[in-house]
Amino acid sequence: RMGPSVSWLLGVLLALRVSPTRTGVENSNGSRVTQQITVSGVSSGGFFAVQFHVAYSSIIRGAGIIAGGPFYCAQGNVDIALTSCMRTPGLISVDELVAITHSTYLTTRTIDDPKNLSMDTKVWLFTGTEDTVVNPGVVHKLQSYYGNFGVDEIKLVDTVPAEHSWVTDSSGNSCSFKGEPYINNCGYNAANELLTYLHSTSGKGNLSSTSVHTSLNNFTGTNKSSKGGGKLVKINQKMFVPPGVIPAAIGLHDTAYAFLPDGCSFGGQNCDIHVAFHGCLQGIPKIGMQFVNNTGLNEVAAAYNIIVLYPQAMATLTNPKGCWDWWGYSGEDYSSQLGVQMKTVKAMLDS
């Protein structure tokens, strides 16, 4: 499975002498150290990040969701995805989805125990007041969904006049623009807000990382050093797809990327991990490296020594916009630990 070269995360974790867990890790000398794994996503990536959080709640510490909805919102039906879960949130029954979550765990054990969600979990939510793709009410339903599981630390940002997009304070189209690359400059740094909320960053900032964006903006190679910041690492994503599965057949690109801060390159520095899921029409084949480079995540990650993994979905006949699967195009198990996309991302974290 590993091929001729060591996987990105295995190399990092060997250097750090830790293995990822939700509640902490054990150092090589037996002492406990604190390490957090969190997820984020926008639009389809937001729905998928919720899926990943719920399915693997034993290891995921928190989630930052932009324009996403509750777990299993679409219930395997693209029509429900396009109506209730995007335009008509009044049709979403949070009670039903909470019940489905509980019953899925109790009857199939294909997701982790949802009780994990009440244990020291943080959730950061964002919806633009001008979002015409995913109705703000969908995110409010997500807030209610998490609340039903006893998540006490939920922050909802719903006052920024943003169209459907990942919101920044430096890059992208105007705040009210609807269209590619779905990154809008609204004078609000979502990356900083969500990462510093989800991770214990107080007192950890080690540099002013404003130069990281410039140095990585035109990145195209296997890895690119950033003076005082970090480097991007190109990942052979197809190595992590379940055996016998063709990545393109399940809507996955052959390549993913990770941002590795300089402070995470060698032993002695315990680094958190964040997984960022792009939205529809935001994968590499459509907008190149813009989501990887221009969301602001790398700058914040460099400042606080957070490794960022950028898995990549791609378009198929049944998924023409290159969305992450939150309605079932890759198989009926899409939302559980049996889902092929879910397994692929988890395999990267396990390597």
Coordinates of C-alpha atoms in Angstrom, one line a residue:
R1 CA 0.0 0.0 0.0
M2 CA 2.8 2.4 0.8
G3 CA 4.7 2.2 -2.5
P4 CA 8.3 3.3 -2.9
S5 CA 8.1 6.4 -0.7
V6 CA 6.9 6.9 2.8
S7 CA 3.4 8.6 3.1
W8 CA 3.3 12.2 4.1
L9 CA 1.7 11.7 7.5
L10 CA 3.6 8.6 8.4
G11 CA 6.8 10.6 7.9
V12 CA 5.6 13.4 10.0
L13 CA 4.3 11.2 12.8
L14 CA 7.5 9.1 12.9
A15 CA 9.4 12.4 13.4
L16 CA 7.0 13.4 16.1
R17 CA 6.9 9.9 17.6
V18 CA 3.1 10.2 18.1
S19 CA -0.1 8.5 16.7
P20 CA -3.3 10.5 16.2
T21 CA -6.1 10.1 18.7
R22 CA -9.0 12.3 19.7
T23 CA -8.2 12.7 23.4
G24 CA -4.4 12.8 23.2
V25 CA -1.4 10.8 22.2
E26 CA 1.3 8.8 23.9
N27 CA 4.9 9.9 23.3
S28 CA 7.7 7.4 22.7
N29 CA 8.7 7.7 26.4
G30 CA 5.2 6.9 27.5
S31 CA 4.2 10.4 28.5
R32 CA 0.9 11.9 27.4
V33 CA 0.9 14.8 25.0
T34 CA -2.0 16.8 23.6
Q35 CA -2.8 16.5 19.9
Q36 CA -6.0 17.5 18.2
I37 CA -7.5 16.4 14.8
T38 CA -10.2 18.6 13.4
V39 CA -12.0 19.0 10.1
S40 CA -13.6 21.8 8.0
G41 CA -15.3 22.2 4.7
V42 CA -17.5 24.4 2.6
S43 CA -20.7 23.4 0.8
S44 CA -20.4 19.8 -0.2
G45 CA -17.1 19.7 1.8
G46 CA -19.1 21.1 4.7
F47 CA -21.6 18.3 4.5
F48 CA -18.8 15.8 4.1
A49 CA -16.9 17.2 7.1
V50 CA -19.9 16.7 9.3
Q51 CA -20.2 13.1 8.0
F52 CA -16.5 12.5 8.8
H53 CA -16.8 14.1 12.2
V54 CA -19.9 12.0 13.2
A55 CA -18.6 8.8 11.7
Y56 CA -15.2 9.1 13.4
S57 CA -16.1 11.0 16.5
S58 CA -13.7 9.0 18.6
I59 CA -10.7 10.8 16.9
I60 CA -12.1 14.1 15.6
R61 CA -11.9 16.9 18.1
G62 CA -14.0 19.5 16.3
A63 CA -15.5 20.7 13.0
G64 CA -15.6 24.1 11.2
I65 CA -18.5 24.1 8.7
I66 CA -19.3 26.7 6.1
A67 CA -22.7 26.3 4.3
G68 CA -23.2 22.7 5.4
G69 CA -26.0 20.7 7.0
P70 CA -26.7 17.8 9.4
F71 CA -25.4 14.3 9.1
Y72 CA -27.3 12.1 6.6
C73 CA -29.4 15.1 5.6
A74 CA -29.9 13.8 2.0
Q75 CA -30.7 10.2 3.2
G76 CA -29.1 8.8 0.0
N77 CA -31.4 10.8 -2.2
V78 CA -30.1 13.5 -4.6
D79 CA -33.6 15.1 -4.8
I80 CA -33.7 15.6 -1.0
A81 CA -30.1 16.9 -1.2
L82 CA -31.1 19.6 -3.8
T83 CA -34.3 20.6 -2.0
S84 CA -34.5 20.1 1.8
C85 CA -30.8 20.2 2.4
M86 CA -30.1 23.3 0.3
R87 CA -33.1 25.4 -0.5
T88 CA -36.0 24.4 1.9
P89 CA -34.5 23.8 5.4
G90 CA -38.0 23.7 6.9
L91 CA -38.3 20.2 5.5
I92 CA -35.3 19.0 7.5
S93 CA -36.3 17.0 10.6
V94 CA -33.5 17.3 13.0
D95 CA -35.2 14.8 15.4
E96 CA -35.3 12.2 12.6
L97 CA -31.6 12.7 11.7
V98 CA -30.6 12.5 15.4
A99 CA -32.6 9.2 15.6
I100 CA -31.0 7.9 12.5
T101 CA -27.6 8.7 13.9
H102 CA -28.3 6.8 17.1
S103 CA -29.8 3.8 15.3
T104 CA -26.9 3.6 12.8
Y105 CA -24.5 3.3 15.7
L106 CA -26.6 0.9 17.7
T107 CA -27.6 -1.5 14.8
T108 CA -24.5 -1.4 12.5
R109 CA -21.6 0.1 14.4
T110 CA -20.5 1.7 11.1
I111 CA -20.1 5.0 12.9
D112 CA -18.6 5.8 16.2
D113 CA -20.7 6.2 19.3
P114 CA -22.3 9.6 19.0
K115 CA -21.8 10.1 22.8
N116 CA -18.3 11.2 21.8
L117 CA -19.8 14.4 20.4
S118 CA -20.6 15.6 23.9
M119 CA -17.0 15.1 25.1
D120 CA -14.8 18.2 24.8
T121 CA -15.9 18.8 21.2
K122 CA -16.0 22.2 19.5
V123 CA -18.1 23.2 16.5
W124 CA -17.7 26.4 14.5
L125 CA -20.5 27.2 12.0
F126 CA -20.7 29.9 9.2
T127 CA -23.5 30.9 6.9
G128 CA -23.5 34.0 4.7
T129 CA -26.6 36.1 4.9
E130 CA -26.7 36.4 1.1
D131 CA -26.0 32.7 0.4
T132 CA -28.4 31.7 -2.5
V133 CA -27.1 28.1 -2.8
V134 CA -27.3 26.7 0.7
N135 CA -30.1 28.5 2.6
P136 CA -28.8 29.9 6.0
G137 CA -31.6 27.9 7.7
V138 CA -29.7 24.7 6.8
V139 CA -26.8 25.8 9.0
H140 CA -29.2 26.6 11.7
K141 CA -30.5 23.1 11.5
L142 CA -26.9 21.8 11.8
Q143 CA -26.5 23.9 15.0
S144 CA -29.6 22.2 16.4
Y145 CA -28.4 18.8 15.3
Y146 CA -25.1 19.2 17.2
G147 CA -26.9 20.6 20.2
N148 CA -29.0 17.5 20.4
F149 CA -25.8 15.5 21.1
G150 CA -24.7 17.8 23.9
V151 CA -22.1 19.8 22.1
D152 CA -21.8 22.8 24.4
E153 CA -19.1 24.8 22.5
I154 CA -20.9 25.8 19.3
K155 CA -20.1 29.1 17.7
L156 CA -22.4 30.3 14.9
V157 CA -21.4 33.2 12.6
D158 CA -24.4 34.3 10.6
T159 CA -24.1 38.1 10.1
V160 CA -21.5 38.4 7.3
P161 CA -23.2 39.4 4.0
A162 CA -21.5 36.7 2.0
E163 CA -22.7 34.8 -1.1
H164 CA -21.9 31.0 -1.3
S165 CA -18.2 30.9 -0.7
W166 CA -15.2 30.3 1.6
V167 CA -14.8 33.8 3.1
T168 CA -11.5 35.6 3.5
D169 CA -10.2 39.0 4.4
S170 CA -7.6 39.1 1.6
S171 CA -8.3 36.9 -1.4
G172 CA -11.1 36.1 -3.9
N173 CA -14.1 37.8 -5.5
S174 CA -16.3 40.5 -4.0
C175 CA -18.3 39.4 -1.0
S176 CA -21.6 39.3 -3.0
F177 CA -20.2 37.4 -6.0
K178 CA -21.5 34.0 -6.9
G179 CA -19.1 31.9 -8.9
E180 CA -15.7 30.3 -9.2
P181 CA -13.5 29.9 -7.3
Y182 CA -16.1 30.3 -4.6
I183 CA -13.6 32.2 -2.5
N184 CA -14.9 35.7 -1.6
N185 CA -13.2 38.6 0.2
C186 CA -15.6 39.8 2.8
G187 CA -13.2 41.3 5.2
Y188 CA -13.6 38.3 7.4
N189 CA -10.9 35.7 7.9
A190 CA -12.8 32.4 8.3
A191 CA -9.7 30.3 8.3
N192 CA -8.3 32.2 11.3
E193 CA -11.6 32.2 13.1
L194 CA -12.3 28.5 12.8
L195 CA -8.8 27.2 13.4
T196 CA -8.1 29.4 16.5
Y197 CA -11.5 28.4 17.8
L198 CA -11.2 24.7 17.2
H199 CA -7.5 24.4 18.4
S200 CA -5.9 25.4 21.6
T201 CA -3.9 28.2 20.1
S202 CA -3.6 30.6 23.1
G203 CA 0.0 31.5 23.6
K204 CA 1.2 29.2 20.8
G205 CA 1.6 31.7 17.9
N206 CA 5.2 31.5 16.8
L207 CA 5.4 33.8 13.8
S208 CA 3.7 36.4 11.7
S209 CA 2.7 34.3 8.7
T210 CA 1.5 36.9 6.2
S211 CA 4.4 36.0 3.9
V212 CA 3.3 32.4 3.6
H213 CA 0.5 33.2 1.2
T214 CA 2.7 35.0 -1.3
S215 CA 5.4 32.3 -1.3
L216 CA 3.0 29.5 -1.8
N217 CA 0.6 31.2 -4.2
N218 CA 2.2 29.9 -7.4
F219 CA 3.1 26.5 -6.1
T220 CA 3.1 23.7 -8.7
G221 CA 5.8 21.2 -7.7
T222 CA 6.2 18.2 -5.4
N223 CA 7.0 20.4 -2.4
K224 CA 7.7 24.1 -1.9
S225 CA 9.6 25.6 1.0
S226 CA 8.3 28.8 2.5
K227 CA 10.8 30.8 4.5
G228 CA 9.7 30.9 8.1
G229 CA 6.4 29.2 7.3
G230 CA 6.2 25.8 5.8
K231 CA 5.9 23.7 2.7
L232 CA 3.3 22.1 0.6
V233 CA 3.6 18.3 0.0
K234 CA 2.1 16.5 -2.9
I235 CA 0.4 13.3 -1.9
N236 CA -0.4 10.2 -4.0
Q237 CA -4.0 10.0 -2.9
K238 CA -4.8 6.9 -5.0
M239 CA -2.5 4.9 -2.7
F240 CA -5.0 5.3 0.1
V241 CA -8.1 4.3 -1.9
P242 CA -9.5 0.9 -0.8
P243 CA -8.0 -2.1 -2.8
G244 CA -9.5 -2.7 -6.2
V245 CA -11.2 0.7 -6.3
I246 CA -10.4 3.1 -9.1
P247 CA -10.2 6.7 -7.7
A248 CA -12.0 8.4 -10.6
A249 CA -14.8 5.9 -10.4
I250 CA -15.7 7.1 -6.9
G251 CA -15.1 10.8 -7.5
L252 CA -11.6 11.0 -6.1
H253 CA -8.6 12.7 -7.7
D254 CA -5.2 10.9 -7.8
T255 CA -3.5 13.7 -5.9
A256 CA -4.0 15.5 -2.6
Y257 CA -1.9 18.0 -0.8
A258 CA -0.8 18.8 2.7
F259 CA 0.7 21.9 4.3
L260 CA 3.5 21.1 6.7
P261 CA 4.7 24.0 8.9
D262 CA 8.4 24.3 9.5
G263 CA 7.8 23.7 13.2
C264 CA 6.3 20.3 12.4
S265 CA 9.2 18.9 10.4
F266 CA 11.3 17.5 13.2
G267 CA 10.9 15.8 16.6
G268 CA 10.1 17.7 19.7
Q269 CA 7.1 19.7 18.3
N270 CA 3.7 18.2 18.8
C271 CA 1.5 19.4 15.9
D272 CA -2.3 19.3 15.5
I273 CA -3.8 18.0 12.3
H274 CA -6.6 19.7 10.3
V275 CA -8.4 18.2 7.3
A276 CA -10.0 20.7 4.9
F277 CA -12.6 19.6 2.4
H278 CA -13.2 21.8 -0.6
G279 CA -16.6 22.5 -2.1
C280 CA -18.2 21.7 -5.5
L281 CA -16.3 23.2 -8.4
Q282 CA -13.3 23.8 -6.1
G283 CA -11.1 20.8 -6.8
I284 CA -7.7 20.9 -8.5
P285 CA -9.1 20.0 -12.0
K286 CA -11.5 23.0 -11.8
I287 CA -9.6 25.8 -10.1
G288 CA -6.1 24.4 -9.7
M289 CA -4.4 25.2 -6.4
Q290 CA -6.6 28.1 -5.4
F291 CA -8.4 26.4 -2.6
V292 CA -5.2 25.0 -1.2
N293 CA -3.4 28.4 -1.4
N294 CA -6.0 31.1 -1.0
T295 CA -8.4 30.2 1.8
G296 CA -5.9 31.5 4.5
L297 CA -5.6 28.1 6.2
N298 CA -1.9 27.8 5.5
E299 CA -1.1 31.1 7.0
V300 CA -2.8 30.3 10.3
A301 CA -1.4 26.7 10.2
A302 CA 2.1 28.1 9.9
A303 CA 1.5 30.4 12.9
Y304 CA 0.3 27.7 15.2
N305 CA 2.0 24.6 13.9
I306 CA -1.1 22.8 12.5
I307 CA -0.7 20.3 9.7
V308 CA -3.4 20.8 7.0
L309 CA -4.5 18.0 4.8
Y310 CA -6.3 18.8 1.5
P311 CA -8.0 15.7 0.1
Q312 CA -9.3 16.1 -3.4
A313 CA -12.6 15.1 -5.1
M314 CA -13.2 15.3 -8.8
A315 CA -16.0 15.3 -11.3
T316 CA -17.6 12.1 -12.7
L317 CA -20.7 11.4 -14.7
T318 CA -22.8 11.1 -11.6
N319 CA -21.0 14.0 -9.9
P320 CA -20.4 16.5 -12.6
K321 CA -19.4 19.4 -10.3
G322 CA -16.7 17.5 -8.4
C323 CA -18.5 17.5 -5.1
W324 CA -17.7 15.4 -2.1
D325 CA -20.3 12.6 -1.7
W326 CA -22.9 13.5 0.8
W327 CA -25.9 12.1 -1.0
G328 CA -24.7 8.6 -2.2
Y329 CA -23.2 8.8 -5.7
S330 CA -20.2 6.6 -4.6
G331 CA -22.4 4.0 -2.9
E332 CA -25.1 3.5 -0.3
D333 CA -22.6 3.5 2.6
Y334 CA -21.2 6.9 1.7
S335 CA -21.9 8.5 5.1
S336 CA -20.4 5.7 7.2
Q337 CA -17.0 4.2 7.9
L338 CA -17.8 1.8 5.0
G339 CA -17.9 4.7 2.5
V340 CA -15.1 4.6 0.0
Q341 CA -14.3 8.3 0.2
M342 CA -14.5 8.2 4.0
K343 CA -12.2 5.2 4.1
T344 CA -9.7 6.9 1.8
V345 CA -9.4 10.0 4.0
K346 CA -9.2 7.9 7.2
A347 CA -6.5 5.8 5.6
M348 CA -4.4 9.0 5.2
L349 CA -4.8 9.8 8.9
D350 CA -4.0 6.2 9.9
S351 CA -0.8 5.9 7.8

